[in-house]
Amino acid sequence: RSVYDDQPNAHQRFMEKLDACIRNHDREIEKMCNFHHQGFVDAITELLKVRADAEKLKVQVTDTNRRLQDAGKEVIAQTEEIIRCRVQQRNITTVVEKLQLCLPVLEMYSKLKEQMNVKRYYSALKTMEQLENLYLPRVSQYRFCQIMIENLPKLREEIKEISMSDLKDFLESIRKHSDRIGETAMKQVSRPNRVTLVLFSTENSSVDSLRSRILESKNEMTLKRTFEEDDEHEEEVLTAQDLVDFSPVYRCLHIYSVLGDGEIFENYYRKQRRKQARLVLQPQSSMHETVEGYRRYFSQIVGFFVVEDHILHVTQGLVTRTYTDELWNMALSKIIAVLRTHSSYCSDPDLVLELKNLIVVFADTLQGYGFPVNRLFDLLFEIRDQYNETLLKKWSGLFRDIFEVDNYSPIPVANEEEYKIVISKFPFQDPELDKQSFPKKLPMSQSVPQIYIQVKEFIYASLKFSESLHRSSTEIDDMLRKSTNLLLTRTLSSCLQNLIKKPHIGLTELVQIIINTTHLEQACKYLEDFISNITSISQVTVHTARLYGLSTFKDARHAAEGEIYTKLNQKIDEFIQIADYDWTMSESDGRASGYLMDLINFLRSTFQVFTHLP
């Protein structure tokens, strides 16, 4: 800074000192160079020597590098191949890993398709559930998985439609097979009770001998069919499952349950079955004409409820006891109304008896499945009254036929054998007649043992209906006595009254009718014993109704006696009307008129006939 001060010659002095300083340094540098010069020369000399070696080394290195490059080309190619393979290997490993994730999905989807093809729809739904919850979330980023996810709801709908179609086929199948199922069930119920032993007796038989006759519990047609079945080999006991494949309804129920639509399925099933119930309960218009019509009607109903009972016990919630009870109560009301209507058309007692047997088997069958059937047995009592009416009509015709063919003269017996034949049919006892020698005559005519036999046959016929009604012997005894009383007081009494009023019945016939009614009246106590024997009810220990035959036959005798008076007076009037007087006669010739003699002879012979009267 002082160089630039305003001192005079300052710059000049600075330059001089600077030059002096430079000269000092140059001298030191020169000394330094002189000191190291020899070493520098030696180094240059050595460097020149190294230069030649360096050139030689350079040539060797260049040659070595060339040879190395030539040799490295193959290594580079192999290395590049290795790198490429390593990349491929890595890619393959990645692909394998991804395929290991995708293959189970594809396998499950393939399994799903196979299950769909072989109609294993419930398993297919389980497979879908596994796909959605377990497999597809792992590979959801792939496009094919999106396609699968979109297809699964469509497959579910397809399964629902197919299952519903199978259910409809099942419903149609059980509608067709209901009668076969019901027939099989009713046959199994009726098989143990094919023939019922019933005691009967003639009036002179002991209690032990009463057990010698078997009363057929079914009518002739049913018994014949039963014996034909006995001759065959025992059939295998079939169940509803043997006759109908229930797998569609199980499968459909499981499928809809898995899909969360179980309630929809239940409502649909119950609705369809209610419709089928209404069809089953609708009878054919001609059902009352043949027993087969009733049998088919009952078989279909039994088959329907057997199926419902089976569904109730093998499924959970599809059918409930409340639902089946409600359905049965509805059906029972309809059945009773139908039977009331159609049974009223039946005029054949054999058909009514067949109907009763079918109703009993029908009721016992359904009772075995837990359905209440008391109302059906109450209905049977209504039908029993109708059955008795048809019997009364039938026996009215039988009585008329017997009276028509009767000759109204005492029964002649030529020997002991003929006598035993008559008393085996009718309980006749007369010690005075027994002392007489053969040939002899029994006081009653042929109609008396025939009427007695027919009354017993009526009791048998009435008893057939009372069997299997789950009633006590006392009740059955009471029923038989009431129906027999109706036969005596209404049917037989009416036939007797009509017979007495017929114009071709003369005084001799009327006298024989009075004698006949007397013997029939005496036989009433044997009829009471007969009823007690077949029902095993003692009249001593239990109060039983009496037969009103006494009053019936007394009334008939009074009517016959009144008719005798009428006809006798008419005959006398006829004799008087043919009187012919000779008004010109001057005096009597001492002889009675001819008509008067004829009248007296007529009265004499008539009064001779009257000696047979009590």
XYZ file of C-alpha atoms in Angstrom:
614
model
C 0.000 0.000 0.000
C 2.909 2.243 0.634
C 4.011 1.863 -3.051
C 0.984 3.842 -3.990
C 1.442 6.417 -1.327
C 2.370 9.896 -2.335
C 5.919 9.457 -1.220
C 8.346 10.369 -3.948
C 10.174 7.597 -5.686
C 8.300 4.954 -3.724
C 7.497 2.961 -6.815
C 11.016 3.068 -7.982
C 12.351 1.801 -4.735
C 9.797 -1.006 -4.705
C 10.794 -2.191 -8.138
C 14.436 -2.215 -7.180
C 13.817 -4.252 -4.073
C 11.677 -6.610 -6.073
C 14.377 -7.174 -8.639
C 16.847 -7.835 -5.869
C 14.522 -10.411 -4.395
C 14.111 -12.127 -7.745
C 17.801 -12.360 -8.206
C 18.111 -14.011 -4.811
C 15.548 -16.597 -5.708
C 17.082 -17.298 -9.038
C 20.349 -17.992 -7.332
C 18.702 -20.434 -4.972
C 16.916 -22.151 -7.863
C 20.098 -22.492 -9.751
C 21.766 -23.995 -6.730
C 18.892 -26.382 -6.338
C 19.056 -27.414 -10.015
C 22.711 -27.906 -9.897
C 22.290 -30.129 -6.901
C 19.634 -32.357 -8.567
C 20.754 -32.271 -12.190
C 22.645 -35.544 -12.161
C 19.698 -37.368 -10.696
C 17.431 -35.855 -13.327
C 19.752 -36.978 -16.068
C 19.901 -40.464 -14.626
C 16.134 -40.546 -14.425
C 15.801 -39.471 -18.058
C 18.274 -42.133 -19.074
C 16.353 -44.757 -17.150
C 13.122 -43.496 -18.636
C 14.500 -43.851 -22.138
C 15.405 -47.417 -21.362
C 11.946 -48.082 -19.966
C 10.423 -46.582 -23.098
C 11.675 -49.438 -25.232
C 10.418 -51.990 -22.758
C 7.135 -50.115 -22.612
C 6.770 -50.344 -26.373
C 7.462 -54.031 -26.257
C 5.026 -54.425 -23.376
C 2.458 -52.447 -25.303
C 2.798 -54.799 -28.262
C 2.475 -57.822 -25.979
C -0.489 -56.324 -24.155
C -2.153 -55.501 -27.497
C -1.604 -59.007 -28.727
C -2.778 -60.460 -25.449
C -5.858 -58.229 -25.535
C -6.615 -59.338 -29.091
C -6.279 -62.943 -28.173
C -8.342 -62.344 -25.033
C -11.049 -60.614 -27.060
C -11.131 -63.475 -29.509
C -11.359 -65.961 -26.691
C -14.003 -63.867 -24.842
C -16.425 -63.688 -27.732
C -17.640 -67.259 -27.036
C -17.786 -66.544 -23.311
C -19.818 -63.412 -23.998
C -22.171 -65.409 -26.224
C -22.548 -68.093 -23.525
C -23.004 -65.407 -20.915
C -25.709 -63.727 -22.947
C -27.366 -67.143 -23.402
C -27.124 -67.709 -19.687
C -28.690 -64.317 -19.037
C -31.478 -65.061 -21.484
C -32.064 -68.476 -19.884
C -32.057 -66.900 -16.465
C -34.730 -64.452 -17.603
C -36.748 -67.329 -19.094
C -36.316 -69.333 -15.937
C -37.506 -66.430 -13.865
C -40.476 -65.954 -16.169
C -41.252 -69.656 -16.062
C -41.067 -69.635 -12.301
C -43.434 -66.690 -12.229
C -45.798 -68.453 -14.635
C -45.704 -71.652 -12.579
C -46.488 -69.703 -9.459
C -49.417 -67.978 -11.156
C -50.614 -71.238 -12.683
C -50.457 -72.878 -9.277
C -52.882 -70.216 -8.175
C -55.063 -70.505 -11.280
C -55.080 -74.278 -11.756
C -57.205 -75.021 -8.645
C -59.662 -72.417 -9.875
C -59.795 -74.030 -13.304
C -59.998 -77.496 -11.791
C -62.872 -76.431 -9.547
C -64.641 -74.815 -12.483
C -64.128 -77.953 -14.546
C -65.467 -79.977 -11.628
C -68.451 -77.632 -11.492
C -69.177 -78.212 -15.191
C -68.878 -81.960 -14.746
C -71.256 -81.872 -11.775
C -73.706 -79.888 -13.859
C -73.459 -82.445 -16.664
C -74.130 -85.389 -14.350
C -76.938 -83.430 -12.574
C -75.237 -83.283 -9.186
C -76.638 -79.840 -8.569
C -76.298 -79.724 -4.808
C -72.576 -80.573 -5.097
C -72.295 -77.995 -7.864
C -73.640 -75.313 -5.527
C -71.115 -76.285 -2.883
C -68.381 -76.060 -5.531
C -69.611 -72.594 -6.525
C -69.490 -71.517 -2.906
C -65.870 -72.703 -2.617
C -64.968 -70.933 -5.854
C -66.427 -67.627 -4.702
C -65.116 -67.673 -1.164
C -61.772 -69.440 -1.481
C -60.374 -69.668 -5.004
C -61.516 -66.744 -7.135
C -60.372 -63.978 -4.708
C -56.756 -65.187 -5.169
C -56.792 -64.663 -8.931
C -59.439 -62.001 -9.324
C -57.049 -59.816 -11.396
C -57.270 -62.193 -14.377
C -59.854 -61.696 -17.040
C -60.984 -65.315 -17.173
C -61.859 -65.074 -13.484
C -64.131 -62.163 -14.205
C -65.882 -64.285 -16.812
C -66.304 -67.060 -14.267
C -67.635 -64.648 -11.675
C -70.191 -63.390 -14.201
C -71.237 -66.959 -15.106
C -71.809 -68.237 -11.565
C -75.146 -66.396 -10.992
C -76.353 -67.715 -14.361
C -75.434 -71.253 -13.331
C -77.312 -70.798 -10.071
C -80.419 -69.723 -11.920
C -80.014 -72.653 -14.274
C -79.780 -75.035 -11.305
C -82.899 -73.484 -9.761
C -84.825 -73.900 -13.005
C -83.673 -77.498 -13.478
C -84.457 -78.336 -9.844
C -87.890 -76.802 -10.151
C -88.475 -78.806 -13.328
C -87.459 -81.984 -11.469
C -89.812 -81.043 -8.641
C -92.685 -80.612 -11.077
C -91.904 -84.032 -12.560
C -91.854 -85.431 -9.030
C -95.219 -83.882 -8.206
C -96.659 -85.327 -11.390
C -95.142 -88.709 -10.556
C -96.607 -88.890 -7.050
C -99.978 -87.775 -8.420
C -99.899 -90.770 -10.751
C -98.586 -93.186 -8.111
C -100.775 -92.023 -5.195
C -103.358 -94.723 -5.799
C -100.669 -97.431 -5.919
C -99.049 -96.133 -2.726
C -102.413 -95.948 -0.995
C -103.445 -99.384 -2.239
C -100.222 -100.885 -0.873
C -100.617 -99.155 2.491
C -104.253 -100.230 2.843
C -103.385 -103.782 1.829
C -100.747 -103.970 4.553
C -103.264 -102.754 7.137
C -106.042 -105.123 6.050
C -103.802 -108.199 5.647
C -103.754 -109.312 9.322
C -107.563 -109.216 9.642
C -108.770 -111.345 6.780
C -111.369 -113.502 8.511
C -113.138 -112.885 11.802
C -114.439 -115.721 13.939
C -117.996 -115.118 15.088
C -120.031 -117.377 17.328
C -123.444 -118.549 16.300
C -125.841 -121.181 17.413
C -129.041 -122.944 16.823
C -131.370 -122.691 19.719
C -130.659 -126.218 21.026
C -126.835 -125.881 20.848
C -124.501 -125.658 23.804
C -122.096 -122.751 24.238
C -119.158 -124.872 23.066
C -120.932 -125.813 19.866
C -121.584 -122.157 19.163
C -117.951 -121.716 18.165
C -118.199 -124.038 15.201
C -119.034 -121.465 12.537
C -116.812 -118.865 10.973
C -118.553 -115.697 9.919
C -116.780 -113.999 7.056
C -115.900 -110.457 7.993
C -115.716 -109.256 4.448
C -118.184 -109.868 1.690
C -117.722 -112.657 -0.811
C -115.785 -110.639 -3.358
C -113.248 -109.368 -0.795
C -112.791 -112.816 0.752
C -112.267 -114.413 -2.634
C -109.649 -111.853 -3.503
C -107.924 -112.428 -0.158
C -107.745 -116.181 -0.660
C -106.288 -115.664 -4.112
C -103.599 -113.510 -2.555
C -102.932 -116.201 0.070
C -102.267 -118.733 -2.677
C -99.576 -116.546 -4.148
C -96.104 -116.124 -2.685
C -95.803 -113.513 0.004
C -95.091 -110.232 -1.662
C -92.338 -108.014 -0.416
C -93.625 -105.191 1.764
C -93.359 -102.042 -0.296
C -93.039 -98.538 1.085
C -93.605 -95.164 -0.489
C -89.867 -94.944 -1.194
C -90.014 -98.206 -3.137
C -92.730 -96.855 -5.399
C -91.618 -93.223 -5.808
C -88.172 -91.640 -6.070
C -88.135 -88.831 -3.498
C -84.636 -87.623 -4.394
C -85.916 -84.696 -6.555
C -87.728 -83.108 -3.634
C -84.745 -83.626 -1.287
C -82.387 -82.214 -3.894
C -84.612 -79.262 -4.655
C -85.059 -78.503 -0.966
C -81.296 -78.567 -0.359
C -80.614 -76.444 -3.411
C -83.120 -73.774 -2.458
C -81.886 -73.843 1.125
C -78.303 -73.305 -0.022
C -79.445 -70.478 -2.277
C -81.325 -68.885 0.618
C -84.721 -69.407 -1.041
C -85.950 -72.207 1.209
C -89.118 -70.321 2.165
C -89.999 -69.743 -1.493
C -89.617 -73.457 -2.166
C -91.718 -74.443 0.853
C -94.534 -72.115 -0.177
C -94.458 -73.405 -3.746
C -94.451 -77.056 -2.657
C -97.330 -76.596 -0.223
C -99.359 -74.624 -2.757
C -98.944 -77.330 -5.404
C -99.777 -80.114 -2.946
C -102.922 -78.300 -1.870
C -103.982 -78.161 -5.502
C -103.297 -81.868 -5.857
C -105.250 -82.539 -2.662
C -108.292 -80.813 -4.141
C -107.971 -82.945 -7.289
C -107.588 -86.141 -5.268
C -110.618 -85.290 -3.125
C -112.784 -84.702 -6.186
C -114.586 -88.013 -6.835
C -115.795 -89.371 -10.136
C -119.486 -88.893 -10.743
C -119.986 -92.655 -11.113
C -117.960 -93.591 -8.031
C -121.024 -94.914 -6.184
C -121.749 -97.495 -8.886
C -118.898 -99.911 -8.109
C -116.681 -100.714 -5.158
C -113.645 -100.155 -7.379
C -114.610 -96.507 -7.668
C -114.539 -96.135 -3.890
C -111.339 -98.188 -3.602
C -109.554 -95.988 -6.135
C -110.806 -92.852 -4.370
C -109.573 -94.026 -0.959
C -106.269 -95.298 -2.371
C -105.493 -91.921 -3.897
C -106.231 -90.112 -0.635
C -104.186 -92.562 1.446
C -101.330 -92.329 -1.058
C -101.418 -88.534 -0.857
C -101.166 -88.438 2.936
C -98.616 -91.273 3.104
C -96.370 -89.152 0.881
C -96.949 -86.088 3.066
C -96.178 -88.104 6.204
C -92.979 -89.387 4.602
C -91.946 -85.839 3.628
C -92.768 -84.695 7.163
C -90.393 -87.208 8.748
C -87.468 -87.020 6.323
C -87.248 -83.262 5.747
C -86.768 -80.373 8.103
C -89.491 -77.765 7.838
C -90.735 -78.470 4.321
C -93.883 -80.009 5.803
C -94.920 -79.465 9.410
C -97.354 -81.364 11.591
C -99.524 -78.252 11.768
C -99.653 -78.100 7.982
C -100.535 -81.796 7.584
C -103.195 -81.567 10.308
C -104.734 -78.544 8.614
C -104.656 -80.324 5.264
C -106.169 -83.487 6.781
C -108.993 -81.578 8.487
C -109.851 -79.922 5.192
C -109.681 -83.273 3.399
C -111.700 -85.043 6.098
C -114.580 -82.593 5.786
C -114.579 -83.049 2.027
C -114.338 -86.861 2.291
C -117.262 -87.046 4.709
C -119.385 -84.812 2.472
C -118.514 -86.925 -0.587
C -119.254 -90.208 1.184
C -122.546 -88.911 2.528
C -123.604 -87.901 -0.964
C -122.441 -90.966 -2.859
C -123.407 -93.541 -0.255
C -126.967 -92.221 -0.366
C -127.144 -93.468 -3.955
C -126.285 -97.053 -2.951
C -129.249 -99.396 -2.908
C -127.245 -102.633 -2.803
C -126.413 -103.734 0.784
C -123.404 -105.704 -0.450
C -121.980 -102.536 -1.979
C -122.677 -100.574 1.216
C -120.899 -103.313 3.201
C -117.936 -103.153 0.829
C -117.888 -99.393 1.310
C -117.912 -99.820 5.084
C -114.998 -102.277 4.918
C -113.070 -99.850 2.745
C -113.778 -96.957 5.113
C -112.566 -99.028 8.085
C -109.342 -99.990 6.326
C -108.979 -96.414 5.098
C -109.441 -95.043 8.624
C -107.151 -97.631 10.239
C -104.460 -96.924 7.652
C -104.472 -93.178 8.195
C -104.775 -93.613 11.945
C -101.551 -95.610 11.755
C -99.908 -92.508 10.287
C -101.134 -90.323 13.141
C -104.199 -88.744 11.548
C -107.384 -88.467 13.689
C -110.235 -90.515 12.182
C -112.995 -90.387 14.811
C -115.256 -88.472 12.448
C -115.003 -91.304 9.931
C -116.242 -93.818 12.487
C -119.064 -91.414 13.340
C -119.884 -91.346 9.637
C -119.997 -95.142 9.640
C -122.880 -95.006 12.086
C -124.768 -92.836 9.624
C -123.955 -95.266 6.829
C -124.968 -98.132 9.101
C -128.500 -96.736 9.282
C -128.539 -96.556 5.513
C -127.134 -100.095 5.311
C -129.944 -101.295 7.535
C -132.448 -99.568 5.273
C -131.046 -101.357 2.215
C -131.124 -104.638 4.144
C -134.735 -104.026 5.121
C -135.668 -103.401 1.489
C -133.839 -106.539 0.393
C -135.421 -108.675 3.119
C -138.819 -107.225 2.321
C -138.468 -108.740 -1.147
C -137.254 -112.028 0.338
C -140.242 -112.191 2.691
C -142.654 -111.455 -0.155
C -141.087 -114.213 -2.239
C -141.405 -116.677 0.651
C -145.080 -115.814 1.150
C -145.732 -116.074 -2.583
C -144.448 -119.651 -2.874
C -145.935 -120.904 0.405
C -148.848 -123.364 0.058
C -150.196 -122.417 3.524
C -150.646 -125.987 4.631
C -148.962 -127.928 7.453
C -145.501 -129.326 6.699
C -145.673 -133.087 6.039
C -142.761 -135.200 7.326
C -142.536 -138.812 6.190
C -139.683 -139.973 8.415
C -137.238 -139.036 11.170
C -134.687 -137.612 8.749
C -137.136 -135.123 7.258
C -138.265 -134.189 10.763
C -134.672 -133.444 11.851
C -134.108 -131.336 8.786
C -137.106 -129.160 9.659
C -136.244 -128.722 13.359
C -132.614 -127.946 12.441
C -133.959 -124.891 10.613
C -136.620 -123.892 13.126
C -136.791 -124.385 16.940
C -139.997 -126.427 17.111
C -140.920 -128.458 20.203
C -144.168 -130.384 20.702
C -144.075 -133.439 23.010
C -147.503 -134.576 21.824
C -146.423 -134.497 18.186
C -143.188 -136.294 19.024
C -145.242 -139.247 20.326
C -147.084 -139.634 17.012
C -145.745 -142.038 14.436
C -144.571 -141.096 10.957
C -145.816 -139.835 8.611
C -147.158 -136.803 10.454
C -147.645 -133.087 9.908
C -146.090 -130.119 11.644
C -148.651 -127.394 12.382
C -146.835 -124.525 10.612
C -146.346 -124.130 6.874
C -143.068 -123.978 4.900
C -142.775 -120.187 5.234
C -142.157 -120.344 9.008
C -138.676 -122.011 8.987
C -137.777 -119.983 5.912
C -138.752 -116.716 7.632
C -136.812 -117.757 10.735
C -133.709 -118.573 8.669
C -133.956 -115.250 6.853
C -134.224 -113.329 10.135
C -131.030 -115.030 11.310
C -129.379 -114.232 7.979
C -130.448 -110.626 8.458
C -128.770 -110.635 11.876
C -125.600 -112.033 10.272
C -125.737 -109.382 7.576
C -126.262 -106.655 10.169
C -123.408 -108.042 12.248
C -121.035 -107.814 9.292
C -121.379 -104.059 9.331
C -120.804 -103.824 13.082
C -117.426 -105.540 12.873
C -114.220 -103.489 12.980
C -116.061 -100.388 14.189
C -114.026 -100.364 17.416
C -117.202 -100.732 19.478
C -117.826 -102.840 22.538
C -119.768 -106.089 22.440
C -122.573 -104.412 24.370
C -122.913 -101.700 21.748
C -122.867 -104.272 18.949
C -125.507 -106.332 20.751
C -127.664 -103.239 21.085
C -127.237 -102.432 17.385
C -128.239 -105.940 16.340
C -131.335 -105.913 18.532
C -132.437 -102.523 17.229
C -131.989 -103.517 13.591
C -133.753 -106.857 14.214
C -136.614 -105.022 15.862
C -136.913 -102.825 12.780
C -137.000 -105.943 10.612
C -139.757 -107.494 12.701
C -141.897 -104.468 13.494
C -141.614 -102.722 10.148
C -140.586 -105.023 7.327
C -142.024 -108.379 8.356
C -145.093 -106.755 9.881
C -145.769 -104.821 6.686
C -145.343 -107.971 4.571
C -147.757 -109.869 6.817
C -150.324 -107.091 6.703
C -150.109 -106.901 2.913
C -150.351 -110.688 2.678
C -153.475 -110.779 4.823
C -155.136 -108.106 2.674
C -154.525 -109.900 -0.610
C -157.799 -110.987 -2.251
C -156.619 -114.506 -3.170
C -155.929 -115.370 0.473
C -158.850 -117.443 1.681
C -160.076 -118.458 5.093
C -157.913 -121.578 5.187
C -154.819 -119.523 4.360
C -155.740 -116.952 7.019
C -156.072 -119.678 9.619
C -152.641 -121.027 8.627
C -151.185 -117.505 8.827
C -152.503 -117.168 12.391
C -150.908 -120.505 13.293
C -147.639 -119.440 11.613
C -147.459 -116.150 13.544
C -148.016 -118.048 16.778
C -144.957 -120.236 16.148
C -142.882 -117.270 14.969
C -143.835 -115.426 18.147
C -142.660 -118.376 20.229
C -139.343 -118.370 18.313
C -138.506 -114.770 19.303
C -136.849 -115.871 22.536
C -134.540 -118.120 20.490
C -133.622 -115.158 18.308
C -132.724 -113.203 21.452
C -130.523 -116.072 22.610
C -129.007 -116.256 19.152
C -128.014 -112.550 19.282
C -126.610 -112.973 22.793
C -124.502 -115.922 21.667
C -122.930 -114.232 18.651
C -122.136 -111.102 20.704
C -121.168 -113.007 23.892
C -123.408 -110.722 25.925
C -125.369 -112.326 28.755
C -128.923 -111.078 29.176
C -128.594 -111.754 32.894
C -125.514 -109.645 33.642
C -126.131 -106.831 31.137
C -129.395 -105.031 30.449
C -130.272 -105.706 26.812
C -133.097 -104.520 24.608
C -135.945 -106.925 23.994
C -137.195 -107.989 20.599
C -140.597 -106.593 19.708
C -141.663 -109.660 17.719
C -144.389 -110.501 20.207
C -146.390 -107.400 19.452
C -145.655 -107.732 15.723
C -147.082 -111.223 15.485
C -149.980 -110.420 17.796
C -150.936 -107.507 15.576
C -150.700 -109.775 12.544
C -152.974 -112.346 14.236
C -155.521 -109.682 15.120
C -155.460 -108.474 11.540
C -155.889 -112.051 10.258
C -158.741 -112.685 12.660
C -160.433 -109.467 11.566
C -159.945 -110.493 7.954
C -161.473 -113.911 8.745
C -164.604 -112.180 10.083
C -164.741 -109.951 7.039
C -164.292 -112.778 4.546
C -166.695 -115.052 6.441
C -169.385 -112.382 6.393
C -168.705 -111.733 2.724
C -169.077 -115.429 1.974
C -172.335 -115.637 3.908
C -173.566 -112.595 2.001
C -172.689 -114.335 -1.248
C -174.670 -117.434 -0.247
C -177.647 -115.308 0.765
C -177.506 -113.358 -2.489
C -177.901 -116.526 -4.591
C -181.100 -117.458 -2.755
C -183.910 -118.488 -5.171
C -187.453 -118.686 -3.677
C -190.439 -120.315 -5.273
C -193.025 -117.659 -4.535
C -195.847 -119.781 -6.041
C -195.396 -122.673 -3.629
C -198.635 -123.416 -1.753
C -196.986 -125.005 1.274
C -193.497 -125.979 2.516
C -192.060 -129.239 1.323
C -190.202 -129.702 4.650
C -186.720 -129.239 3.237
C -184.361 -126.279 3.590
C -183.333 -124.318 0.509
C -180.249 -125.542 -1.357
C -178.236 -122.377 -0.806
C -178.869 -122.661 2.912
C -177.652 -126.255 2.970
C -174.547 -125.177 1.059
C -173.996 -122.368 3.558
C -174.305 -124.738 6.498
C -171.886 -127.213 4.890
C -169.472 -124.345 4.217
C -169.661 -123.140 7.809
C -169.229 -126.677 9.101
C -166.028 -127.219 7.097
C -164.791 -123.750 7.973
C -165.389 -124.280 11.681
C -163.585 -127.594 11.358
C -160.573 -125.623 10.104
C -160.956 -123.244 13.031
C -160.283 -126.108 15.435
C -156.562 -125.732 14.599
C -156.555 -122.235 16.047
C -155.313 -121.623 19.608
